[in-house]
Short mmCIF file of C-alpha atoms and ligand atoms in Angstrom, two decimals:
data_model
loop_
_atom_site.label_atom_id
_atom_site.label_comp_id
_atom_site.label_asym_id
_atom_site.label_seq_id
_atom_site.Cartn_x
_atom_site.Cartn_y
_atom_site.Cartn_z
CA MET A 24 -0.06 0.09 -0.05
CA ARG A 25 3.10 2.33 0.13
CA GLY A 26 2.53 5.38 -1.77
CA ALA A 27 -1.22 4.93 -2.26
CA LEU A 28 -4.01 6.70 -0.37
CA ARG A 29 -5.53 3.92 1.70
CA VAL A 30 -9.10 4.61 2.69
CA ARG A 31 -10.32 2.38 5.63
CA LYS A 32 -13.43 0.99 5.29
CA GLU A 33 -16.35 1.72 7.78
CA GLN A 34 -16.24 -0.52 10.87
CA SER A 35 -19.66 -1.85 10.14
CA GLU A 36 -18.68 -2.95 6.56
CA ILE A 37 -15.53 -4.69 8.06
CA CYS A 38 -17.76 -6.45 10.74
CA ASP A 39 -20.15 -7.83 8.12
CA GLN A 40 -17.16 -8.95 5.90
CA ILE A 41 -16.02 -10.98 9.16
CA ALA A 42 -19.38 -12.36 9.70
CA ASP A 43 -19.63 -13.62 5.98
CA ASP A 44 -16.22 -15.19 6.24
CA LEU A 45 -17.43 -16.94 9.48
CA VAL A 46 -20.36 -18.25 7.74
CA GLU A 47 -18.78 -19.44 4.42
CA ARG A 48 -15.42 -20.83 5.91
CA GLY A 49 -15.49 -20.77 9.46
CA TYR A 50 -12.70 -18.43 10.10
CA SER A 51 -11.69 -14.83 9.18
CA ILE A 52 -8.38 -12.82 8.94
CA CYS A 53 -8.88 -9.13 8.98
CA GLU A 54 -5.81 -6.99 8.47
CA ASP A 55 -6.93 -3.55 9.68
CA PHE A 56 -9.46 -4.23 12.48
CA VAL A 57 -8.65 -1.38 14.83
CA GLU A 58 -5.92 1.28 15.39
CA SER A 59 -3.19 0.56 17.66
CA GLU A 60 -4.00 2.82 20.82
CA LEU A 61 -4.06 -0.68 22.59
CA VAL A 62 -0.28 -1.36 22.13
CA ASP A 63 0.91 1.17 24.69
CA ASP A 64 -2.20 0.60 26.84
CA THR A 65 -1.34 -3.13 27.04
CA ARG A 66 2.42 -2.55 27.61
CA ARG A 67 1.61 -0.13 30.66
CA LEU A 68 -0.36 -2.88 32.21
CA TRP A 69 2.32 -5.41 31.74
CA GLU A 70 5.04 -3.21 32.96
CA ASP A 71 2.83 -2.48 35.99
CA GLY A 72 2.93 -6.06 36.97
CA GLN A 73 -0.70 -6.80 35.98
CA PHE A 74 -0.13 -10.08 34.27
CA ASP A 75 -0.20 -13.66 35.78
CA TYR A 76 1.06 -16.85 34.01
CA ALA A 77 -1.55 -18.54 32.06
CA ARG A 78 -2.89 -21.65 33.31
CA VAL A 79 -4.40 -24.92 31.59
CA GLY A 80 -7.69 -26.78 32.33
CA GLN A 81 -10.76 -25.63 34.08
CA GLY A 82 -11.98 -24.85 37.63
CA GLU A 83 -10.16 -26.56 40.43
CA GLU A 84 -7.95 -28.46 37.74
CA LYS A 85 -6.36 -25.26 36.24
CA GLN A 86 -2.81 -25.33 36.52
CA ARG A 87 0.47 -23.73 35.16
CA CYS A 88 1.94 -25.94 32.33
CA PRO A 89 4.69 -24.41 30.80
CA SER A 90 5.04 -27.48 28.22
CA VAL A 91 1.53 -26.70 26.83
CA ARG A 92 1.56 -22.66 27.08
CA SER A 93 4.04 -20.22 28.31
CA ASP A 94 2.37 -16.84 28.10
CA TRP A 95 1.22 -14.41 30.70
CA ILE A 96 -2.38 -13.12 30.77
CA HIS A 97 -4.51 -10.33 32.29
CA TRP A 98 -8.12 -10.95 32.36
CA LEU A 99 -10.29 -8.01 31.35
CA GLU A 100 -12.95 -6.78 33.66
CA THR A 101 -15.73 -4.37 32.26
CA GLN A 102 -15.48 -2.12 35.54
CA GLU A 103 -11.60 -1.71 34.98
CA PHE A 104 -11.70 -1.06 31.22
CA THR A 105 -9.22 1.61 30.12
CA ASP A 106 -10.49 4.02 27.64
CA ALA A 107 -8.69 2.20 24.88
CA GLN A 108 -10.40 -1.17 26.06
CA GLU A 109 -13.61 0.39 26.21
CA ARG A 110 -13.52 1.59 22.62
CA TYR A 111 -12.21 -2.00 21.55
CA SER A 112 -15.24 -3.28 23.53
CA GLY A 113 -17.49 -1.15 21.14
CA SER A 114 -16.02 -2.72 18.10
CA LEU A 115 -16.54 -6.18 19.32
CA GLU A 116 -20.17 -5.19 20.13
CA GLU A 117 -20.62 -4.37 16.52
CA LEU A 118 -19.00 -7.53 15.56
CA ARG A 119 -21.25 -9.55 17.68
CA LEU A 120 -24.43 -7.95 16.34
CA ALA A 121 -23.09 -8.47 12.77
CA ASN A 122 -22.36 -12.12 13.50
CA ASN A 123 -25.72 -12.61 15.28
CA ARG A 124 -27.47 -10.97 12.05
CA ALA A 125 -25.46 -13.26 9.95
CA THR A 126 -25.55 -16.61 11.79
CA MET A 127 -28.48 -16.63 14.35
CA MET A 128 -25.75 -17.90 16.83
CA GLY A 129 -27.30 -15.97 19.64
CA ILE A 130 -24.06 -14.74 21.14
CA PHE A 131 -24.60 -12.67 23.98
CA GLU A 132 -21.33 -11.68 25.47
CA TRP A 133 -17.41 -11.59 25.12
CA GLU A 134 -14.90 -12.43 27.71
CA GLY A 135 -11.24 -12.05 27.13
CA HIS A 136 -7.84 -11.29 28.21
CA LEU A 137 -4.60 -9.47 27.32
CA ALA A 138 -1.89 -11.86 26.48
CA ILE A 139 1.96 -11.56 26.33
CA TYR A 140 4.21 -14.27 24.94
CA PRO A 141 7.89 -13.34 26.16
CA SER A 142 10.37 -14.43 23.60
CA GLY A 143 10.75 -18.09 23.60
CA THR A 144 7.20 -18.89 24.50
CA PHE A 145 4.24 -20.57 22.86
CA TYR A 146 1.02 -22.42 23.09
CA ARG A 147 0.75 -25.95 21.82
CA ARG A 148 -2.01 -27.15 19.56
CA HIS A 149 -5.31 -27.19 21.14
CA LEU A 150 -9.09 -26.26 20.92
CA ASP A 151 -10.71 -23.50 22.76
CA VAL A 152 -13.80 -25.28 24.12
CA PHE A 153 -14.01 -27.76 26.96
CA ARG A 154 -15.91 -31.01 26.81
CA GLN A 155 -18.44 -30.01 29.82
CA ALA A 156 -18.65 -26.15 28.63
CA ARG A 157 -19.33 -25.14 25.17
CA GLU A 158 -20.60 -21.70 25.50
CA ARG A 159 -17.44 -20.55 23.40
CA LYS A 160 -18.57 -20.01 20.03
CA VAL A 161 -16.22 -17.79 18.18
CA SER A 162 -12.60 -17.13 19.16
CA SER A 163 -11.06 -13.69 18.43
CA ILE A 164 -7.59 -12.64 18.72
CA LEU A 165 -6.34 -8.97 18.06
CA TYR A 166 -2.62 -8.74 17.58
CA LEU A 167 -0.79 -5.67 18.92
CA ASN A 168 2.96 -5.99 17.45
CA GLN A 169 4.26 -3.16 15.49
CA GLY A 170 7.17 -4.07 13.22
CA TRP A 171 6.81 -7.80 13.62
CA THR A 172 8.94 -9.47 10.86
CA PRO A 173 8.93 -13.06 9.84
CA ALA A 174 12.25 -13.54 11.92
CA ASP A 175 10.08 -13.03 15.05
CA GLY A 176 7.99 -16.06 14.37
CA GLY A 177 4.98 -16.51 16.77
CA GLU A 178 2.45 -17.19 13.91
CA LEU A 179 -0.95 -18.47 14.82
CA ARG A 180 -1.37 -21.63 13.01
CA ILE A 181 -4.98 -22.55 12.21
CA TYR A 182 -5.53 -26.14 11.12
CA LEU A 183 -8.34 -26.38 8.66
CA ASN A 184 -9.16 -30.02 8.61
CA GLY A 185 -10.15 -31.00 12.34
CA ALA A 186 -7.39 -32.97 14.01
CA GLU A 187 -5.31 -33.47 10.87
CA LEU A 188 -1.99 -31.57 10.55
CA GLU A 189 -2.66 -30.31 7.17
CA PRO A 190 -3.63 -27.99 5.64
CA PHE A 191 -3.18 -25.13 7.64
CA VAL A 192 -2.83 -21.37 7.44
CA ASP A 193 -0.17 -19.25 9.39
CA VAL A 194 -1.26 -15.69 10.45
CA ALA A 195 1.76 -13.10 11.44
CA PRO A 196 0.48 -11.41 14.82
CA ARG A 197 0.92 -7.81 13.27
CA ALA A 198 -0.69 -4.84 14.83
CA GLY A 199 -4.38 -4.46 14.09
CA THR A 200 -4.72 -7.94 12.62
CA LEU A 201 -8.11 -9.55 14.13
CA VAL A 202 -8.38 -13.52 13.66
CA THR A 203 -11.69 -15.06 14.43
CA PHE A 204 -12.90 -18.56 13.96
CA LEU A 205 -15.60 -21.18 15.26
CA SER A 206 -14.10 -22.22 18.60
CA GLU A 207 -15.52 -25.70 18.18
CA LYS A 208 -14.03 -26.39 15.05
CA PHE A 209 -10.62 -25.20 14.73
CA TYR A 210 -7.51 -26.60 16.30
CA HIS A 211 -4.72 -24.02 16.51
CA GLU A 212 -1.44 -23.09 18.18
CA VAL A 213 0.99 -20.27 18.71
CA LEU A 214 4.39 -21.15 17.15
CA PRO A 215 7.49 -20.09 19.33
CA ALA A 216 7.70 -16.21 19.40
CA HIS A 217 11.33 -14.78 19.05
CA ALA A 218 10.41 -11.51 20.20
CA GLU A 219 7.76 -10.17 22.66
CA ARG A 220 4.18 -10.84 21.34
CA MET A 221 1.25 -9.08 22.62
CA SER A 222 -2.39 -9.68 21.86
CA ILE A 223 -6.05 -9.63 23.17
CA THR A 224 -7.72 -13.05 23.06
CA GLY A 225 -11.35 -13.47 23.77
CA TRP A 226 -14.49 -15.54 23.15
CA PHE A 227 -17.91 -14.64 22.04
CA ARG A 228 -20.16 -16.75 24.07
CA VAL A 229 -23.84 -17.98 24.31
CA ARG A 230 -25.72 -18.49 27.60
CA SER A 231 -24.96 -21.66 29.38
C1 OGA B 27 -5.41 -18.86 23.04
C2 OGA B 27 -4.83 -18.76 21.80
C3 OGA B 27 -3.88 -17.66 20.05
C4 OGA B 27 -2.93 -16.32 19.55
O1 OGA B 27 -5.09 -17.77 24.02
O2 OGA B 27 -6.40 -19.55 23.20
O3 OGA B 27 -5.07 -19.69 20.89
O4 OGA B 27 -2.58 -16.23 18.43
N1 OGA B 27 -4.14 -17.67 21.39
O5 OGA B 27 -2.63 -15.70 20.66
MN1 MN B 28 -6.83 -20.94 21.55
#
């Protein structure tokens, strides 16, 4: 796009496109979902010690398991939203409505956390739903890494054919890219990052 005047689509158009992609193929990769005011915002919370290591499993069985995932997270709470998070939440609300119009999924809320993968960390292949809890319908990940290069690794690998290892698509975690996919359908993993990798990960949920 260098040298060209780039006109950004309206947020509502972008949301409709994502919803259409979800209907047609179950996942969507949108490269300019939001501006990057969340980058400094997230780094500030990290430097402020507001993250905890991510755990694996559910309820009482939640444990740190660095051979599976070694990132750090900060759960987002509506009452504690920063201004930037509040605006992002507004964009997600627009996406929620577009998605419900396109799919009748009946999504009623979004829950999520900030995530930081220090250099050398990863998240092995997994599904985002648990056998006993299937409220998560659509996974969403917004990346916050400016100047990310292929040498930095850390791609999200989405497996396109169930538990099969091929085919897959790799997504670079570049600032502004939003990936969404049907939580029950797509195995995915975070390849080892060679630079600090930031994101906001969350799930559109139906009522349990
Ligand atoms: C997750 C996850 C992917 C990513 O947190 O469940 O799969 O690209 N994250 O950060
Ligand atoms: Mn996941």
